[in-house]
Amino acid sequence: MSLSTITALSRKYGSDPDYVLAGGGNTSFKDERNLYIKPSGVTLAAISEDNFVKLDRSLLRKVFELDPPEDSSLREVMVKKIMDNSVCPGESGRPSVESPLHESLEFSYIVHLHPTLVNGLTCGKDGKEKCAELFPEALWIDYVDPGFTLSVKVREDIDKYVAAKGRQPRVIILENHGVFFAANTEAEIEELISGLIGKLKARYADAGVSTELETGELDRAAALELAPKLRSWLGDESSRKTVVTLPPFEVAEGPFSPDHLIYAKSFPLISDAPTREKIEKFTADKRYQPLVISVPGKAVFCIGKDLKSASRTAALAKDAARVKQLSAAFGGHVYLEGRDREFIENWEVEAYRMKVASGGSTGRLEGKIAIVTGGAQGFGLGIAGELAKENAVVAIADMNLEGAEKAAAGLCDEFGENSAFAVKVNITDEESVEQMLQDVTLKTGGLDLFVANAGVLIAGSVKTMAKKDFEFVTAVNYTGYFLCAKHVAKLMAAQNAEGGNWTDIVQINSKSGLSGSNKNGAYAGSKFGTIGLTQSFAMELVEDKIKVNSICPGNYYDGPLWSDPEKGLFVQYLNAGKVPGANTIEEVRRAYESKTPMKRGCFPADVARAIIYTVEQKFETGQAVPVSGGEAMLR
C-alpha cells in the first residue's frame, strides 16, 4: 500500500473523460496516522505523489466535534480552519473539502469519480429505487450540500449501514453528484469500478438508451456566420470571448451536478436566432452571461475567456446533455434547483477551484486568437511559441499537417492545454485558405491576429533562373499573401462590425523587401511587392478596424531556411556564387553575419516583439518595421 498506487489509480481514471471532467473528483490513501489526499486545483490526470497533501488524521477528525452555526458561510470558514490545521508541517496545497468524508471510511484507498454513466442514475427520478435494485450493497446518499454537510451526512449514514450489516460500504453513490469507491487494494478498486459500470451499461442497453450523445448535423453556414458575432457580443471593447462550435444536441436546461453548474453555468440560452439583445436580457435575468448557447437543429456554442475554458464548457455541456439522455433509463431527469443550486453558485470552495483551474498568469496577448502560416518549423514555429508564451491561442497553419500537429502538441506541453492547435493550409490555393479560416472559426469563433509567415526562397541569377521557379516564389510570397489577406479580412470585418477592439494582419516580410538582393530577384521582388500590398490593404481595411503591417526581419541563420544541409540558403548561395571567394558554407555564414552591425542573425523572439508592438500600437498601420540588427534601415 503506497502513494504510488493511488497516484496510478488517479491518473488512470482522471485521464478518462467518461469518469472525470474539469479536473473534478478526488482520491486519497491513508495509513494509521496520516491521510494523503488530492489538493484542490490539482487534476487527477496529472497528479504526482508529491502533490498529495499529508493530513494528521487525529486533527482532521476534530471536524466531527464541531457544533456548526446555521450560517453556511461562517460554518465553512470554521471547517476550513480545522482542515488547514490538520495539514502536516512542511506540506503545501489546500486539502480537498471532502477530506473528512475520506477519513470516515476505514479503507486504505478512496476514489471519488463523476462517471457520466453513474450520473445517469444519480440524476434520475427513480435513481434511489433503481440503485437499491442494481447495487444492494451500495450506500445511497440523498443530495445535500457538498463539503462539511455532506461529510457529516455520509458519516451518519455509514454508522447506520454498519449497524445494519456489520461492515462499512465499499461503494457510496451520491444523488446528483457521483460515486465513492473504497478498498484496501488496487485490484479491489478496479473491480468495484468495472463491476458497477458493467451493470449500468447493461441497464442502458435493456432500456434502449444509447450511451453515446445523440447529435444532429452541424449547420456550417449558420455557425460560421454566428460564431464571430458571439465573440464580440459576449466580449467588451478590450477583449473578445472564445467560442467553440459543436453539432446540435438537446442541451440540459438546468444543472445536474456541482461541476455542471460551476463550469457551464446553471442555464443555457436556447434560441432559434440569438441576438445581442437576447444575450443582454439573459444576462440581466440570470446575472451572468450564458456559457452555452443552443440554436436547435443548427449548432451549440460554448463560451470561455480562452480555448481552454471554452473547451471545458463544451465538455461539461456535452456531459450534461448525455446525463439527461441517460436518465431516461431511470424515470427521467432531476436538476439541482432552488437553494441547492444557489449554494453551489455562491460556494467559496468551487470559486477557488475554478480560479486555480483557470490559471493566474496573464500575457500581453491574453484571450487573442492567432494564426501563424508556415508555423510547423523554423521562423514560424519560433514566432508561434513566442505568441503562446504571451497567452495567445495559436493555430499552427501549414501544408505539413503532421508537422503542424507535432508543433502544436509541443506548444501545449510547454504552455498548457489548448495553447495551440494545428490546421492544414496551402496558401496558394484559395479554397484551402477558405477552409483554414472556417476550421479556425468553428474551433475558436474568430480571429484577432493573422501572421502571414509562410514563404519560400529560391536564389538564382536573373540570367539563368527558370520561369517556373520565379512563378513559384511569386505564387507563394505575393499571391499567397493576397489570398490570405482577402479571406482573413472578410472574417475580421464581420467579427469587428459587432464591436470590440481592432484586429491585426501582420506580414512577415524581409530586409530584402527594403533593398535589393543580389542574385535573389524573385524573392526580393515578391517582398517589395507585398509591402505595396500591406500599405494598400491598410488604407482600405481601416474602416473594418483592421490594422495591417509588415515586419522585415534580418536573416535567421539557425533556422532550416538557412541551415538545412541540402536545401538551405547557405548551400544555395554557395552554389550560386553570391559570396565571391567563399568555398564553404561556414565562409558564407560568416560573410553574412559580418554585414549586420549587431553581428548576429535575427531570432523569432526579435520578430515576435515587433509583432506584439504592432498589435499594441493603436495608432499605426501600413508600416514596414525593420528587425535586422541595423542591416536595413528606413529611409
PDB file of N, CA and C in Angstrom, residues 4 98 105 128 136 174 215 234 247 285 302 319 335 344 362 392 408 416 421 469 492 495 523 555 567 575 633:
ATOM      1  N   SER A   4       2.237   5.535  -4.514  1.00  0.00           N
ATOM      2  CA  SER A   4       2.390   5.225  -5.938  1.00  0.00           C
ATOM      3  C   SER A   4       1.130   4.544  -6.483  1.00  0.00           C
ATOM      4  N   GLU A  98     -13.540  17.493   0.810  1.00  0.00           N
ATOM      5  CA  GLU A  98     -14.135  16.208   1.168  1.00  0.00           C
ATOM      6  C   GLU A  98     -13.189  15.337   2.003  1.00  0.00           C
ATOM      7  N   LEU A 105     -14.156   6.722   6.071  1.00  0.00           N
ATOM      8  CA  LEU A 105     -14.065   5.373   5.523  1.00  0.00           C
ATOM      9  C   LEU A 105     -12.779   4.711   6.010  1.00  0.00           C
ATOM     10  N   LYS A 128     -32.797   6.443  -6.793  1.00  0.00           N
ATOM     11  CA  LYS A 128     -32.620   5.800  -5.492  1.00  0.00           C
ATOM     12  C   LYS A 128     -33.222   4.400  -5.482  1.00  0.00           C
ATOM     13  N   PRO A 136     -27.425  -3.485  -4.364  1.00  0.00           N
ATOM     14  CA  PRO A 136     -27.958  -3.596  -2.990  1.00  0.00           C
ATOM     15  C   PRO A 136     -26.899  -3.394  -1.907  1.00  0.00           C
ATOM     16  N   LEU A 174     -23.800   9.143  -4.575  1.00  0.00           N
ATOM     17  CA  LEU A 174     -24.327  10.431  -4.137  1.00  0.00           C
ATOM     18  C   LEU A 174     -25.301  10.993  -5.167  1.00  0.00           C
ATOM     19  N   THR A 215     -26.435  13.447 -31.534  1.00  0.00           N
ATOM     20  CA  THR A 215     -26.268  14.788 -32.105  1.00  0.00           C
ATOM     21  C   THR A 215     -26.841  14.840 -33.512  1.00  0.00           C
ATOM     22  N   LEU A 234     -20.375  38.887 -26.640  1.00  0.00           N
ATOM     23  CA  LEU A 234     -20.097  38.428 -25.282  1.00  0.00           C
ATOM     24  C   LEU A 234     -18.841  39.054 -24.686  1.00  0.00           C
ATOM     25  N   PRO A 247     -21.844  20.321 -33.007  1.00  0.00           N
ATOM     26  CA  PRO A 247     -23.082  19.939 -33.692  1.00  0.00           C
ATOM     27  C   PRO A 247     -24.261  20.057 -32.733  1.00  0.00           C
ATOM     28  N   ASP A 285     -31.345  38.878 -16.546  1.00  0.00           N
ATOM     29  CA  ASP A 285     -32.234  37.993 -15.785  1.00  0.00           C
ATOM     30  C   ASP A 285     -31.464  37.028 -14.884  1.00  0.00           C
ATOM     31  N   CYS A 302     -20.228  27.061 -27.229  1.00  0.00           N
ATOM     32  CA  CYS A 302     -19.729  27.011 -25.859  1.00  0.00           C
ATOM     33  C   CYS A 302     -18.654  28.070 -25.680  1.00  0.00           C
ATOM     34  N   ASP A 319     -21.500  16.609 -21.500  1.00  0.00           N
ATOM     35  CA  ASP A 319     -21.715  15.649 -20.414  1.00  0.00           C
ATOM     36  C   ASP A 319     -23.109  15.807 -19.811  1.00  0.00           C
ATOM     37  N   TYR A 335     -33.004  18.036 -11.968  1.00  0.00           N
ATOM     38  CA  TYR A 335     -31.989  19.089 -11.885  1.00  0.00           C
ATOM     39  C   TYR A 335     -31.780  19.533 -10.437  1.00  0.00           C
ATOM     40  N   ILE A 344     -24.269  26.221  -4.370  1.00  0.00           N
ATOM     41  CA  ILE A 344     -23.085  25.961  -5.199  1.00  0.00           C
ATOM     42  C   ILE A 344     -22.646  27.235  -5.904  1.00  0.00           C
ATOM     43  N   THR A 362      -1.317  36.067 -16.746  1.00  0.00           N
ATOM     44  CA  THR A 362      -1.842  36.688 -17.953  1.00  0.00           C
ATOM     45  C   THR A 362      -0.672  37.145 -18.808  1.00  0.00           C
ATOM     46  N   ALA A 392      -1.545  33.957 -26.121  1.00  0.00           N
ATOM     47  CA  ALA A 392      -2.419  33.832 -27.286  1.00  0.00           C
ATOM     48  C   ALA A 392      -2.696  32.350 -27.520  1.00  0.00           C
ATOM     49  N   ALA A 408       2.136  21.902 -32.580  1.00  0.00           N
ATOM     50  CA  ALA A 408       1.088  22.341 -31.659  1.00  0.00           C
ATOM     51  C   ALA A 408       1.132  21.552 -30.356  1.00  0.00           C
ATOM     52  N   GLY A 416       0.716  24.837 -21.820  1.00  0.00           N
ATOM     53  CA  GLY A 416      -0.555  24.429 -21.244  1.00  0.00           C
ATOM     54  C   GLY A 416      -1.549  23.955 -22.281  1.00  0.00           C
ATOM     55  N   PHE A 421      -3.200  24.659 -31.678  1.00  0.00           N
ATOM     56  CA  PHE A 421      -3.775  23.543 -32.414  1.00  0.00           C
ATOM     57  C   PHE A 421      -3.339  23.667 -33.866  1.00  0.00           C
ATOM     58  N   ASP A 469      10.484  28.614 -61.470  1.00  0.00           N
ATOM     59  CA  ASP A 469      10.963  28.954 -60.128  1.00  0.00           C
ATOM     60  C   ASP A 469      10.541  30.368 -59.747  1.00  0.00           C
ATOM     61  N   MET A 492     -12.511  38.970 -40.190  1.00  0.00           N
ATOM     62  CA  MET A 492     -12.299  40.009 -39.180  1.00  0.00           C
ATOM     63  C   MET A 492     -13.320  41.123 -39.301  1.00  0.00           C
ATOM     64  N   GLN A 495     -16.610  40.039 -37.782  1.00  0.00           N
ATOM     65  CA  GLN A 495     -16.466  39.986 -36.326  1.00  0.00           C
ATOM     66  C   GLN A 495     -16.396  41.387 -35.736  1.00  0.00           C
ATOM     67  N   TYR A 523      12.804  36.571 -54.996  1.00  0.00           N
ATOM     68  CA  TYR A 523      12.435  36.736 -53.589  1.00  0.00           C
ATOM     69  C   TYR A 523      12.285  38.220 -53.223  1.00  0.00           C
ATOM     70  N   ASN A 555      18.275  38.000 -41.249  1.00  0.00           N
ATOM     71  CA  ASN A 555      18.385  36.577 -41.544  1.00  0.00           C
ATOM     72  C   ASN A 555      18.388  35.721 -40.269  1.00  0.00           C
ATOM     73  N   LYS A 567      19.062  21.880 -48.721  1.00  0.00           N
ATOM     74  CA  LYS A 567      18.311  22.900 -49.440  1.00  0.00           C
ATOM     75  C   LYS A 567      18.435  24.295 -48.834  1.00  0.00           C
ATOM     76  N   ASN A 575      26.443  27.730 -53.949  1.00  0.00           N
ATOM     77  CA  ASN A 575      26.372  27.211 -55.314  1.00  0.00           C
ATOM     78  C   ASN A 575      26.113  28.309 -56.338  1.00  0.00           C
ATOM     79  N   MET A 633      17.774  49.824 -42.875  1.00  0.00           N
ATOM     80  CA  MET A 633      17.214  50.966 -42.155  1.00  0.00           C
ATOM     81  C   MET A 633      16.235  51.711 -43.053  1.00  0.00           C
TER      82      MET A 633
END
